């Protein structure tokens, strides 16, 4: 895992950048068609690949709601 800059909050180390999930869940904020395409493209397997790659980069904090697809 890469060393990404972190900050400590209440004795917990948190990366200074967080993984956003809007696009992974189909919230493009552009159009309904784009949202639909994203939801079809980002299957559970592809979402897992994105998170695995982020973890390799040292990004392990996620900003977003708890959502069943995740």
mmCIF file of C-alpha atoms in Angstrom:
data_model
loop_
_atom_site.group_PDB
_atom_site.id
_atom_site.type_symbol
_atom_site.label_atom_id
_atom_site.label_comp_id
_atom_site.label_asym_id
_atom_site.label_seq_id
_atom_site.Cartn_x
_atom_site.Cartn_y
_atom_site.Cartn_z
ATOM 1 C CA UNK A 1 0.000 0.000 0.000
ATOM 2 C CA UNK A 2 1.265 3.463 -0.846
ATOM 3 C CA UNK A 3 1.828 6.068 1.831
ATOM 4 C CA UNK A 4 -0.785 8.755 1.303
ATOM 5 C CA UNK A 5 -0.730 11.836 3.552
ATOM 6 C CA UNK A 6 -2.928 11.371 6.611
ATOM 7 C CA UNK A 7 -4.277 13.348 9.527
ATOM 8 C CA UNK A 8 -5.026 11.975 12.988
ATOM 9 C CA UNK A 9 -8.466 12.590 14.458
ATOM 10 C CA UNK A 10 -9.235 11.179 17.919
ATOM 11 C CA UNK A 11 -6.326 8.705 17.597
ATOM 12 C CA UNK A 12 -7.570 7.489 14.185
ATOM 13 C CA UNK A 13 -5.408 7.979 11.091
ATOM 14 C CA UNK A 14 -7.487 9.234 8.141
ATOM 15 C CA UNK A 15 -6.217 9.953 4.601
ATOM 16 C CA UNK A 16 -6.299 13.613 3.581
ATOM 17 C CA UNK A 17 -8.329 12.631 0.507
ATOM 18 C CA UNK A 18 -11.510 10.582 0.604
ATOM 19 C CA UNK A 19 -13.137 8.331 -1.975
ATOM 20 C CA UNK A 20 -16.402 9.850 -3.211
ATOM 21 C CA UNK A 21 -19.162 7.487 -4.262
ATOM 22 C CA UNK A 22 -21.634 9.584 -6.245
ATOM 23 C CA UNK A 23 -20.454 8.263 -9.591
ATOM 24 C CA UNK A 24 -20.261 4.685 -8.343
ATOM 25 C CA UNK A 25 -23.924 4.809 -7.365
ATOM 26 C CA UNK A 26 -25.168 6.521 -10.513
ATOM 27 C CA UNK A 27 -25.481 10.098 -9.333
ATOM 28 C CA UNK A 28 -23.779 12.026 -12.130
ATOM 29 C CA UNK A 29 -25.594 15.318 -11.513
ATOM 30 C CA UNK A 30 -25.729 15.740 -15.304
ATOM 31 C CA UNK A 31 -28.610 13.729 -16.778
ATOM 32 C CA UNK A 32 -30.878 10.778 -16.210
ATOM 33 C CA UNK A 33 -29.302 8.980 -19.156
ATOM 34 C CA UNK A 34 -25.824 9.361 -17.691
ATOM 35 C CA UNK A 35 -27.077 8.165 -14.299
ATOM 36 C CA UNK A 36 -28.573 5.053 -15.917
ATOM 37 C CA UNK A 37 -25.360 4.276 -17.816
ATOM 38 C CA UNK A 38 -23.283 4.625 -14.644
ATOM 39 C CA UNK A 39 -25.592 2.299 -12.675
ATOM 40 C CA UNK A 40 -25.285 -0.346 -15.411
ATOM 41 C CA UNK A 41 -21.505 0.067 -15.761
ATOM 42 C CA UNK A 42 -20.561 0.063 -12.081
ATOM 43 C CA UNK A 43 -21.518 -3.462 -11.110
ATOM 44 C CA UNK A 44 -20.610 -4.754 -7.653
ATOM 45 C CA UNK A 45 -17.459 -6.265 -9.166
ATOM 46 C CA UNK A 46 -16.372 -2.984 -10.767
ATOM 47 C CA UNK A 47 -17.054 -1.048 -7.577
ATOM 48 C CA UNK A 48 -14.870 -3.574 -5.717
ATOM 49 C CA UNK A 49 -12.101 -3.047 -8.306
ATOM 50 C CA UNK A 50 -12.254 0.725 -7.776
ATOM 51 C CA UNK A 51 -11.998 0.335 -4.000
ATOM 52 C CA UNK A 52 -9.153 -2.204 -4.318
ATOM 53 C CA UNK A 53 -7.193 0.209 -6.514
ATOM 54 C CA UNK A 54 -7.832 3.087 -4.097
ATOM 55 C CA UNK A 55 -6.579 0.979 -1.189
ATOM 56 C CA UNK A 56 -3.372 0.208 -3.125
ATOM 57 C CA UNK A 57 -2.893 3.976 -3.439
ATOM 58 C CA UNK A 58 -3.391 4.418 0.310
ATOM 59 C CA UNK A 59 -6.883 5.885 0.021
ATOM 60 C CA UNK A 60 -9.143 4.033 2.410
ATOM 61 C CA UNK A 61 -11.591 6.698 3.601
ATOM 62 C CA UNK A 62 -15.021 6.839 1.958
ATOM 63 C CA UNK A 63 -17.366 9.828 1.953
ATOM 64 C CA UNK A 64 -20.952 8.891 1.291
ATOM 65 C CA UNK A 65 -24.035 7.204 2.685
ATOM 66 C CA UNK A 66 -24.230 3.568 3.695
ATOM 67 C CA UNK A 67 -25.872 2.066 0.646
ATOM 68 C CA UNK A 68 -26.666 -1.574 -0.207
ATOM 69 C CA UNK A 69 -24.737 -1.529 -3.536
ATOM 70 C CA UNK A 70 -21.527 -0.792 -1.650
#
